[in-house]
Amino acid sequence: MDDQAYIHGSYWLETAPPADPAPPPEGPVTVDVAVVGGGIAGLSTAWELARRGRSVAVLEADRIAAGVTGHTTAKLSAQHTLIYDQLRRTRGPEGARLYAHSQMDAIRHAAETAEELGIDCDWEDTEAFTYAEDPGRVKELSSEASAAREAGLEAQFVTDTDLPFPVAGAVKVAGQAQFHPRKYLLALAEDIRRLGGVIHEHTRVTGLSEGEPCVLTTEVLHGGQAGNGGSDGPEITARDVVVATHYPVFDRALLFTRLSPRRELVLAAPVEASRAPRGMYITPEQNTRSVRTAPLPDGRRLLIVTGEHFTPGAGGDVEERFDRLAGWATERFGPLAFSHRWATQDNDPTDSVPLVGPLHPRARHAYVATGFAGWGMATGIMSGRLLAEQITGRECPWSELYDPRRIASVVREGGTFLKTQAEVARHFVGDRVSTPGASSVDQIAPGDGAIVRVNGERCAVHRDAEGQVHAVSARCTHLGCLVAFNRAEGAWECPCHGSRFAPDGKVVQGPAVRPLERREL
């Protein structure tokens, strides 16, 4: 791929209207509810609570709607690849029905919200397809269509799609949607402020003391972006706290043992409207391939292709993965001039269903939303509605389905849980025995990074484009796994729980909240 032919960044971030900065708090803050994280789950929760008359504060380490939410493919779908046949077997028909109902409720609610607030967010009603090219998967797709229909979705098995290549079969679900997530959420943020809520960016939450009330400690980040040097910030006092940081930053619930981080690559290219498929597509084949389009101002469509998922820090040559994804796209859609490329990160729960509800068994005023498995748009909106109901003392039909305190499903689907923990243990122990890297700092090329032993200690060493060397500890500050360098994205990544750091060690993505310690060579 021509390195100069595209923008290294999310199309959603590039094309959203400018947003006024939301500075960190200047002093202690007291509210009814503090929401940690300014993505779709956090902002949806804050908005739902503000509408119910609660005073809310949103605390975001970077800019709102600019993290995982700003790098999504922005599908609002209740058809989550192949989920309903599995749910029918593991949670019963009622569990599958509640899952479908909760997701469709979120999509309808988002449409009503966009209309109510007059949000111009490129909303488009469409259909979702889960397809396969391999004829051997037709029976699996047919069973999925049956299970999805039984769960209440308008689903059917089809063999014809508007993709420009043949498929063996597909599950087609009507009544889905796609939109511009940042335009939607910036409007939601403005309404939160109108309702009396406050939003603080560049404010990293570093500690949670649960009680009546709860108290959050913060760090104010300097330099205009999360991860830059910070200083102690004011305390935030709240009756209730919602942790909506994608991957929970507090380990007391041990939720990291039930989540598996996954990173995926995204490429986008403008195409003539006549060449653009009308629906939203995904296949589990070929290491996942996902396709949708978005409207462009000149009448063309932006073809957005996602795939090549891998564990952060264990993805090998990520540049080669971008090349494979580009090759797949051009093979199936013809010549493409890619305009954007970026990557996104998701967390898969070991028992298939997101974790939304009380943070841990003894929690009374702390809540969490995590484990969206790549379907964060509808699930984030659902989470906001579910948590607002719980915090205000109302009943929600699907509370038990998503409850993080559930045990039966973890035991029932224990194979995935054990596999996840075995993989973490493999990295924690194995990477210390045979860490790939350079034998000396001199071997590291400009723009690259490697693990190097310096005075008996493993250091994560990066050489920038100007030749300057940056050295930090190779141990992730979350739980001590060794990081690896992702050259394509210029970041140190932890393969155990997905924390990501800038080349100089500053936190880019949690669950870590402290930077990698600097080392002198």
Short mmCIF file of C-alpha atoms in Angstrom, two decimals, residues 21-453:
data_model
loop_
_atom_site.label_atom_id
_atom_site.label_comp_id
_atom_site.label_asym_id
_atom_site.label_seq_id
_atom_site.Cartn_x
_atom_site.Cartn_y
_atom_site.Cartn_z
CA PRO A 21 -12.95 21.44 24.49
CA ALA A 22 -14.27 20.26 27.84
CA PRO A 23 -11.48 21.15 30.30
CA PRO A 24 -10.67 19.12 33.42
CA PRO A 25 -12.40 20.14 36.65
CA GLU A 26 -10.77 23.05 38.47
CA GLY A 27 -11.80 21.77 41.89
CA PRO A 28 -13.70 18.97 43.66
CA VAL A 29 -16.94 17.90 41.99
CA THR A 30 -20.02 16.41 43.65
CA VAL A 31 -22.76 14.84 41.54
CA ASP A 32 -25.40 12.14 41.73
CA VAL A 33 -23.61 9.96 39.17
CA ALA A 34 -20.03 10.00 37.86
CA VAL A 35 -19.53 8.26 34.51
CA VAL A 36 -15.98 7.14 33.76
CA GLY A 37 -15.48 7.06 29.99
CA GLY A 38 -16.85 9.27 27.24
CA GLY A 39 -17.61 6.73 24.52
CA ILE A 40 -21.03 5.61 23.37
CA ALA A 41 -21.78 3.64 26.56
CA GLY A 42 -20.68 6.43 28.89
CA LEU A 43 -22.38 9.27 27.04
CA SER A 44 -25.57 7.25 26.53
CA THR A 45 -25.69 6.45 30.25
CA ALA A 46 -25.06 10.08 31.24
CA TRP A 47 -27.75 11.33 28.86
CA GLU A 48 -30.35 8.84 30.07
CA LEU A 49 -29.67 9.80 33.69
CA ALA A 50 -29.64 13.55 32.99
CA ARG A 51 -33.05 13.16 31.35
CA ARG A 52 -34.26 11.49 34.54
CA GLY A 53 -33.18 14.49 36.60
CA ARG A 54 -29.88 13.17 37.94
CA SER A 55 -26.81 15.42 38.10
CA VAL A 56 -24.03 13.74 36.12
CA ALA A 57 -20.33 14.21 35.37
CA VAL A 58 -18.58 12.46 32.48
CA LEU A 59 -14.82 11.94 32.97
CA GLU A 60 -12.81 11.15 29.83
CA ALA A 61 -9.04 10.61 29.65
CA ASP A 62 -8.85 11.89 26.05
CA ARG A 63 -11.62 13.50 23.96
CA ILE A 64 -15.20 12.26 24.10
CA ALA A 65 -16.29 9.91 21.29
CA ALA A 66 -12.70 9.70 20.08
CA GLY A 67 -11.47 6.39 21.51
CA VAL A 68 -12.88 3.00 20.58
CA THR A 69 -16.20 4.63 19.66
CA GLY A 70 -14.42 6.99 17.26
CA HIS A 71 -12.78 4.05 15.49
CA THR A 72 -15.79 1.77 15.06
CA THR A 73 -17.44 0.77 11.78
CA ALA A 74 -20.67 2.18 13.26
CA LYS A 75 -23.15 -0.56 12.49
CA LEU A 76 -26.35 -0.45 14.53
CA SER A 77 -27.24 -4.10 14.32
CA ALA A 78 -28.89 -6.78 16.42
CA GLN A 79 -27.47 -9.55 14.21
CA HIS A 80 -24.07 -10.10 15.82
CA THR A 81 -22.48 -12.51 13.33
CA LEU A 82 -23.50 -16.00 14.59
CA ILE A 83 -24.96 -15.44 18.07
CA TYR A 84 -28.58 -16.56 18.26
CA ASP A 85 -28.15 -20.28 17.63
CA GLN A 86 -25.47 -20.28 20.34
CA LEU A 87 -27.69 -18.31 22.75
CA ARG A 88 -30.58 -20.64 22.09
CA ARG A 89 -28.36 -23.55 23.18
CA THR A 90 -26.64 -21.89 26.14
CA ARG A 91 -29.27 -19.46 27.48
CA GLY A 92 -32.42 -21.05 26.12
CA PRO A 93 -34.98 -19.50 23.74
CA GLU A 94 -35.92 -16.87 26.33
CA GLY A 95 -32.32 -15.71 26.70
CA ALA A 96 -31.99 -15.39 22.93
CA ARG A 97 -35.29 -13.49 22.78
CA LEU A 98 -34.21 -11.04 25.49
CA TYR A 99 -30.90 -10.45 23.70
CA ALA A 100 -32.64 -9.67 20.42
CA HIS A 101 -35.28 -7.50 22.10
CA SER A 102 -32.68 -5.47 24.02
CA GLN A 103 -30.60 -4.81 20.90
CA MET A 104 -33.58 -3.87 18.72
CA ASP A 105 -34.86 -1.61 21.49
CA ALA A 106 -31.51 0.21 21.40
CA ILE A 107 -31.64 0.70 17.62
CA ARG A 108 -35.18 2.08 17.76
CA HIS A 109 -34.22 4.32 20.68
CA ALA A 110 -31.24 5.71 18.75
CA ALA A 111 -33.49 6.53 15.79
CA GLU A 112 -35.99 8.28 18.07
CA THR A 113 -33.19 10.20 19.81
CA ALA A 114 -31.70 11.40 16.51
CA GLU A 115 -35.13 12.61 15.42
CA GLU A 116 -35.96 14.18 18.79
CA LEU A 117 -32.71 16.15 18.98
CA GLY A 118 -32.56 16.88 15.26
CA ILE A 119 -29.16 15.18 14.87
CA ASP A 120 -27.71 15.17 11.36
CA CYS A 121 -25.69 11.96 11.70
CA ASP A 122 -26.02 10.36 8.24
CA TRP A 123 -28.64 7.97 9.57
CA GLU A 124 -29.59 5.20 7.14
CA ASP A 125 -32.02 2.34 7.65
CA THR A 126 -30.62 -0.83 6.11
CA GLU A 127 -30.30 -4.61 6.36
CA ALA A 128 -27.60 -6.70 8.03
CA PHE A 129 -26.13 -9.85 6.52
CA THR A 130 -23.93 -12.57 7.98
CA TYR A 131 -22.62 -14.50 4.98
CA ALA A 132 -20.28 -17.33 4.03
CA GLU A 133 -18.58 -18.25 0.78
CA ASP A 134 -17.92 -21.82 1.92
CA PRO A 135 -20.87 -24.14 1.04
CA GLY A 136 -19.93 -26.19 4.10
CA ARG A 137 -21.32 -23.44 6.34
CA VAL A 138 -24.81 -23.28 4.79
CA LYS A 139 -26.34 -25.49 7.49
CA GLU A 140 -24.81 -23.28 10.20
CA LEU A 141 -26.24 -20.14 8.56
CA SER A 142 -29.65 -21.73 8.13
CA SER A 143 -29.73 -22.66 11.84
CA GLU A 144 -28.70 -19.12 12.75
CA ALA A 145 -31.49 -17.62 10.62
CA SER A 146 -34.01 -19.92 12.31
CA ALA A 147 -32.73 -19.02 15.79
CA ALA A 148 -32.72 -15.28 15.03
CA ARG A 149 -36.27 -15.47 13.69
CA GLU A 150 -37.36 -17.45 16.75
CA ALA A 151 -35.77 -14.74 18.93
CA GLY A 152 -37.98 -12.12 17.29
CA LEU A 153 -35.82 -10.67 14.52
CA GLU A 154 -37.04 -10.24 10.95
CA ALA A 155 -34.51 -12.81 9.74
CA GLN A 156 -34.28 -15.21 6.81
CA PHE A 157 -31.74 -17.42 5.05
CA VAL A 158 -30.89 -16.15 1.54
CA THR A 159 -28.45 -17.04 -1.21
CA ASP A 160 -28.61 -13.74 -3.14
CA THR A 161 -27.03 -10.49 -1.92
CA ASP A 162 -25.89 -7.26 -3.58
CA LEU A 163 -22.24 -8.07 -2.93
CA PRO A 164 -20.22 -8.12 -6.17
CA PHE A 165 -19.17 -11.75 -5.57
CA PRO A 166 -21.10 -14.97 -5.00
CA VAL A 167 -21.88 -16.32 -1.54
CA ALA A 168 -23.00 -19.78 -0.48
CA GLY A 169 -25.60 -18.29 1.83
CA ALA A 170 -26.39 -15.53 4.27
CA VAL A 171 -28.56 -14.62 7.24
CA LYS A 172 -30.47 -11.46 6.27
CA VAL A 173 -31.99 -9.31 9.03
CA ALA A 174 -34.19 -6.31 8.24
CA GLY A 175 -34.74 -3.22 10.40
CA GLN A 176 -31.08 -2.40 11.10
CA ALA A 177 -29.24 0.92 10.68
CA GLN A 178 -25.91 2.68 10.26
CA PHE A 179 -24.81 6.21 11.17
CA HIS A 180 -21.96 8.62 11.85
CA PRO A 181 -21.17 7.83 15.50
CA ARG A 182 -19.24 10.97 16.40
CA LYS A 183 -21.86 13.34 14.96
CA TYR A 184 -24.50 11.50 16.97
CA LEU A 185 -22.54 11.54 20.21
CA LEU A 186 -21.37 15.15 20.03
CA ALA A 187 -25.02 16.15 19.79
CA LEU A 188 -25.80 13.91 22.75
CA ALA A 189 -23.01 15.60 24.72
CA GLU A 190 -24.46 19.02 24.01
CA ASP A 191 -27.82 17.88 25.30
CA ILE A 192 -26.19 16.48 28.45
CA ARG A 193 -24.80 19.97 29.11
CA ARG A 194 -28.19 21.55 28.35
CA LEU A 195 -29.71 19.25 30.96
CA GLY A 196 -27.19 20.41 33.56
CA GLY A 197 -24.55 17.68 33.25
CA VAL A 198 -20.82 18.38 33.05
CA ILE A 199 -18.16 16.78 30.85
CA HIS A 200 -14.45 16.83 31.65
CA GLU A 201 -11.90 15.71 29.07
CA HIS A 202 -8.18 14.98 29.64
CA THR A 203 -9.18 13.70 33.08
CA ARG A 204 -8.00 10.18 33.84
CA VAL A 205 -9.63 8.38 36.76
CA THR A 206 -6.96 6.56 38.77
CA GLY A 207 -8.85 5.24 41.78
CA LEU A 208 -12.30 4.35 43.07
CA SER A 209 -13.28 4.22 46.72
CA GLU A 210 -16.71 2.62 46.98
CA GLY A 211 -18.95 3.80 49.77
CA GLU A 212 -21.83 6.12 50.44
CA PRO A 213 -20.84 8.26 48.67
CA CYS A 214 -18.19 6.92 46.25
CA VAL A 215 -14.99 8.92 45.69
CA LEU A 216 -12.91 8.97 42.51
CA THR A 217 -9.31 10.16 42.35
CA THR A 218 -8.16 11.73 39.09
CA GLU A 219 -5.12 12.79 37.13
CA VAL A 220 -5.26 15.88 34.92
CA LEU A 221 -3.48 15.18 31.64
CA HIS A 222 -1.45 17.88 29.95
CA GLY A 223 -0.40 18.48 26.36
CA GLY A 224 -3.78 18.20 24.69
CA GLN A 225 -4.15 14.43 24.61
CA ALA A 226 -4.47 11.47 26.91
CA GLY A 227 -1.26 9.84 27.92
CA ASN A 228 0.81 13.01 28.18
CA GLY A 229 2.34 13.98 31.49
CA GLY A 230 -0.23 14.62 34.17
CA SER A 231 -0.70 16.00 37.64
CA ASP A 232 -2.96 15.08 40.52
CA GLY A 233 -6.50 16.20 39.85
CA PRO A 234 -9.45 16.94 42.14
CA GLU A 235 -11.61 14.29 43.73
CA ILE A 236 -15.02 13.46 42.29
CA THR A 237 -17.73 12.51 44.79
CA ALA A 238 -20.85 10.70 43.59
CA ARG A 239 -23.58 8.50 44.98
CA ASP A 240 -23.19 6.15 41.99
CA VAL A 241 -20.30 5.46 39.61
CA VAL A 242 -20.45 3.90 36.15
CA VAL A 243 -17.23 2.45 34.68
CA ALA A 244 -17.64 2.65 30.91
CA THR A 245 -13.99 2.60 29.85
CA HIS A 246 -14.35 -0.22 27.30
CA TYR A 247 -11.97 -2.40 29.34
CA PRO A 248 -12.62 -1.90 33.10
CA VAL A 249 -9.80 0.06 34.74
CA PHE A 250 -10.56 -1.33 38.21
CA ASP A 251 -9.54 -4.95 38.83
CA ARG A 252 -11.51 -5.67 42.02
CA ALA A 253 -14.19 -7.49 40.03
CA LEU A 254 -11.57 -9.63 38.20
CA LEU A 255 -13.44 -8.98 34.98
CA PHE A 256 -10.14 -9.06 33.10
CA THR A 257 -10.25 -12.86 33.55
CA ARG A 258 -13.47 -12.95 31.53
CA LEU A 259 -12.46 -10.68 28.67
CA SER A 260 -10.27 -11.32 25.66
CA PRO A 261 -8.95 -8.21 23.79
CA ARG A 262 -9.07 -8.20 20.01
CA ARG A 263 -7.74 -5.64 17.55
CA GLU A 264 -9.02 -5.25 13.98
CA LEU A 265 -7.85 -3.22 11.00
CA VAL A 266 -10.00 -0.88 8.93
CA LEU A 267 -9.56 0.40 5.37
CA ALA A 268 -11.82 2.87 3.56
CA ALA A 269 -12.04 3.91 -0.09
CA PRO A 270 -14.49 6.10 -2.04
CA VAL A 271 -16.48 4.27 -4.73
CA GLU A 272 -19.21 5.24 -7.16
CA ALA A 273 -22.65 4.73 -5.66
CA SER A 274 -23.42 2.12 -8.31
CA ARG A 275 -20.54 -0.05 -7.01
CA ALA A 276 -21.54 0.18 -3.35
CA PRO A 277 -23.42 -2.67 -1.63
CA ARG A 278 -26.54 -1.39 0.10
CA GLY A 279 -26.49 -3.55 3.22
CA MET A 280 -24.06 -4.20 6.07
CA TYR A 281 -22.09 -7.42 5.74
CA ILE A 282 -19.89 -9.61 7.90
CA THR A 283 -18.39 -13.09 7.60
CA PRO A 284 -16.47 -15.10 10.20
CA GLU A 285 -14.39 -16.55 7.37
CA GLN A 286 -10.87 -15.40 6.42
CA ASN A 287 -10.13 -14.00 9.88
CA THR A 288 -13.32 -11.92 9.70
CA ARG A 289 -14.33 -9.56 6.91
CA SER A 290 -16.86 -6.78 7.49
CA VAL A 291 -18.24 -4.39 4.87
CA ARG A 292 -20.46 -1.32 4.95
CA THR A 293 -20.62 2.00 3.13
CA ALA A 294 -21.26 5.60 4.17
CA PRO A 295 -22.48 8.58 2.15
CA LEU A 296 -19.93 11.10 0.84
CA PRO A 297 -20.72 14.76 0.11
CA ASP A 298 -20.05 14.35 -3.63
CA GLY A 299 -22.65 11.60 -4.07
CA ARG A 300 -20.20 8.72 -3.91
CA ARG A 301 -20.05 6.19 -1.09
CA LEU A 302 -17.19 5.35 1.26
CA LEU A 303 -16.54 1.61 1.24
CA ILE A 304 -15.41 0.58 4.76
CA VAL A 305 -13.76 -2.83 5.08
CA THR A 306 -12.72 -4.37 8.40
CA GLY A 307 -10.89 -7.57 9.30
CA GLU A 308 -7.60 -9.27 10.16
CA HIS A 309 -8.37 -9.43 13.88
CA PHE A 310 -5.50 -10.29 16.23
CA THR A 311 -4.51 -10.06 19.88
CA PRO A 312 -2.82 -6.72 20.66
CA GLY A 313 0.90 -7.26 21.06
CA ALA A 314 0.74 -10.66 19.33
CA GLY A 315 -0.29 -9.69 15.83
CA GLY A 316 3.03 -10.19 14.08
CA ASP A 317 3.66 -7.82 11.18
CA VAL A 318 0.57 -5.59 11.25
CA GLU A 319 1.63 -3.93 7.98
CA GLU A 320 1.32 -7.29 6.26
CA ARG A 321 -2.17 -7.62 7.70
CA PHE A 322 -3.16 -4.27 6.20
CA ASP A 323 -1.82 -5.51 2.85
CA ARG A 324 -3.87 -8.72 3.09
CA LEU A 325 -7.03 -6.76 3.89
CA ALA A 326 -6.37 -4.40 0.97
CA GLY A 327 -5.78 -7.36 -1.34
CA TRP A 328 -9.06 -8.97 -0.30
CA ALA A 329 -10.98 -5.73 -0.87
CA THR A 330 -9.55 -5.05 -4.34
CA GLU A 331 -10.02 -8.68 -5.38
CA ARG A 332 -13.74 -8.49 -4.58
CA PHE A 333 -14.63 -4.85 -5.28
CA GLY A 334 -12.21 -3.96 -8.06
CA PRO A 335 -9.53 -1.26 -8.09
CA LEU A 336 -9.72 0.95 -4.99
CA ALA A 337 -7.92 4.16 -4.01
CA PHE A 338 -7.84 3.85 -0.22
CA SER A 339 -8.38 7.17 1.53
CA HIS A 340 -8.22 6.15 5.20
CA ARG A 341 -6.88 3.41 7.39
CA TRP A 342 -7.18 2.89 11.13
CA ALA A 343 -7.66 0.15 13.71
CA THR A 344 -10.20 -0.60 16.39
CA GLN A 345 -10.16 -2.70 19.55
CA ASP A 346 -12.83 -4.87 21.12
CA ASN A 347 -13.22 -7.19 24.11
CA ASP A 348 -14.88 -10.58 23.78
CA PRO A 349 -16.58 -11.99 26.90
CA THR A 350 -15.78 -15.64 27.59
CA ASP A 351 -19.48 -16.53 27.84
CA SER A 352 -20.71 -14.63 24.76
CA VAL A 353 -22.86 -11.93 26.40
CA PRO A 354 -21.68 -8.41 27.38
CA LEU A 355 -21.27 -7.56 31.05
CA VAL A 356 -23.54 -4.66 32.04
CA GLY A 357 -24.67 -4.04 35.61
CA PRO A 358 -23.17 -4.04 39.12
CA LEU A 359 -19.35 -3.97 39.04
CA HIS A 360 -18.95 -6.95 41.41
CA PRO A 361 -21.09 -9.10 43.77
CA ARG A 362 -20.79 -6.71 46.72
CA ALA A 363 -21.23 -3.51 44.68
CA ARG A 364 -24.07 -1.24 45.74
CA HIS A 365 -23.24 1.95 43.88
CA ALA A 366 -20.66 0.93 41.25
CA TYR A 367 -21.63 -0.29 37.79
CA VAL A 368 -19.83 -1.43 34.65
CA ALA A 369 -20.42 -1.82 30.91
CA THR A 370 -17.91 -3.92 28.99
CA GLY A 371 -17.37 -6.94 26.72
CA PHE A 372 -19.26 -5.67 23.67
CA ALA A 373 -17.49 -8.13 21.31
CA GLY A 374 -17.31 -5.71 18.40
CA TRP A 375 -20.96 -4.65 18.56
CA GLY A 376 -20.61 -1.56 20.71
CA MET A 377 -23.02 0.77 18.94
CA ALA A 378 -26.33 -0.92 19.76
CA THR A 379 -24.89 -2.49 22.91
CA GLY A 380 -23.53 0.85 24.17
CA ILE A 381 -26.94 2.47 23.77
CA MET A 382 -28.59 -0.55 25.39
CA SER A 383 -26.14 -0.25 28.28
CA GLY A 384 -27.08 3.36 28.86
CA ARG A 385 -30.75 2.49 29.10
CA LEU A 386 -30.15 -0.57 31.29
CA LEU A 387 -27.84 1.21 33.76
CA ALA A 388 -30.10 4.24 34.01
CA GLU A 389 -32.99 1.95 34.94
CA GLN A 390 -30.92 0.17 37.59
CA ILE A 391 -29.53 3.37 39.11
CA THR A 392 -32.97 4.94 39.34
CA GLY A 393 -34.47 1.80 40.91
CA ARG A 394 -36.55 0.60 37.97
CA GLU A 395 -36.93 -2.89 36.54
CA CYS A 396 -35.44 -3.89 33.21
CA PRO A 397 -36.43 -7.22 31.58
CA TRP A 398 -32.87 -8.06 30.48
CA SER A 399 -30.96 -7.09 33.62
CA GLU A 400 -30.29 -10.71 34.57
CA LEU A 401 -29.10 -11.64 31.07
CA TYR A 402 -26.31 -9.03 31.11
CA ASP A 403 -25.54 -9.14 34.87
CA PRO A 404 -21.72 -9.28 35.36
CA ARG A 405 -22.24 -11.29 38.56
CA ARG A 406 -23.60 -14.28 36.65
CA ILE A 407 -21.79 -17.54 37.37
CA ALA A 408 -23.76 -20.31 35.65
CA SER A 409 -22.85 -19.21 32.11
CA VAL A 410 -19.17 -18.82 33.02
CA VAL A 411 -19.15 -22.42 34.27
CA ARG A 412 -21.23 -23.70 31.35
CA GLU A 413 -18.94 -22.10 28.76
CA GLY A 414 -15.82 -22.69 30.85
CA GLY A 415 -13.79 -23.95 27.90
CA THR A 416 -13.49 -20.45 26.50
CA PHE A 417 -12.67 -19.07 29.94
CA LEU A 418 -9.86 -21.60 30.43
CA LYS A 419 -8.53 -21.00 26.94
CA THR A 420 -8.39 -17.25 27.60
CA GLN A 421 -6.51 -17.73 30.86
CA ALA A 422 -4.12 -20.22 29.26
CA GLU A 423 -3.28 -17.67 26.59
CA VAL A 424 -2.61 -14.99 29.22
CA ALA A 425 -0.41 -17.41 31.16
CA ARG A 426 1.44 -18.33 27.99
CA HIS A 427 2.35 -14.69 27.39
CA PHE A 428 3.08 -13.95 31.03
CA VAL A 429 5.51 -16.87 31.37
CA GLY A 430 6.53 -17.70 27.80
CA ASP A 431 7.40 -14.17 26.72
CA ARG A 432 9.88 -13.97 29.57
CA VAL A 433 11.60 -17.14 28.38
CA SER A 434 11.79 -16.33 24.68
CA THR A 435 11.02 -12.69 23.99
CA PRO A 436 11.54 -11.74 20.34
CA GLY A 437 13.47 -8.55 19.88
CA ALA A 438 16.84 -7.07 19.05
CA SER A 439 20.16 -8.10 20.53
CA SER A 440 21.19 -4.45 20.77
CA VAL A 441 19.74 -0.97 20.46
CA ASP A 442 21.79 -0.40 17.31
CA GLN A 443 19.72 -3.00 15.45
CA ILE A 444 16.50 -1.01 15.81
CA ALA A 445 15.61 0.88 12.63
CA PRO A 446 13.97 4.35 12.63
CA GLY A 447 10.23 4.02 13.30
CA ASP A 448 10.61 0.58 14.84
CA GLY A 449 10.77 -0.79 18.37
CA ALA A 450 11.98 -3.95 20.09
CA ILE A 451 12.58 -5.53 23.48
CA VAL A 452 16.27 -5.29 24.40
CA ARG A 453 18.08 -6.52 27.51
#
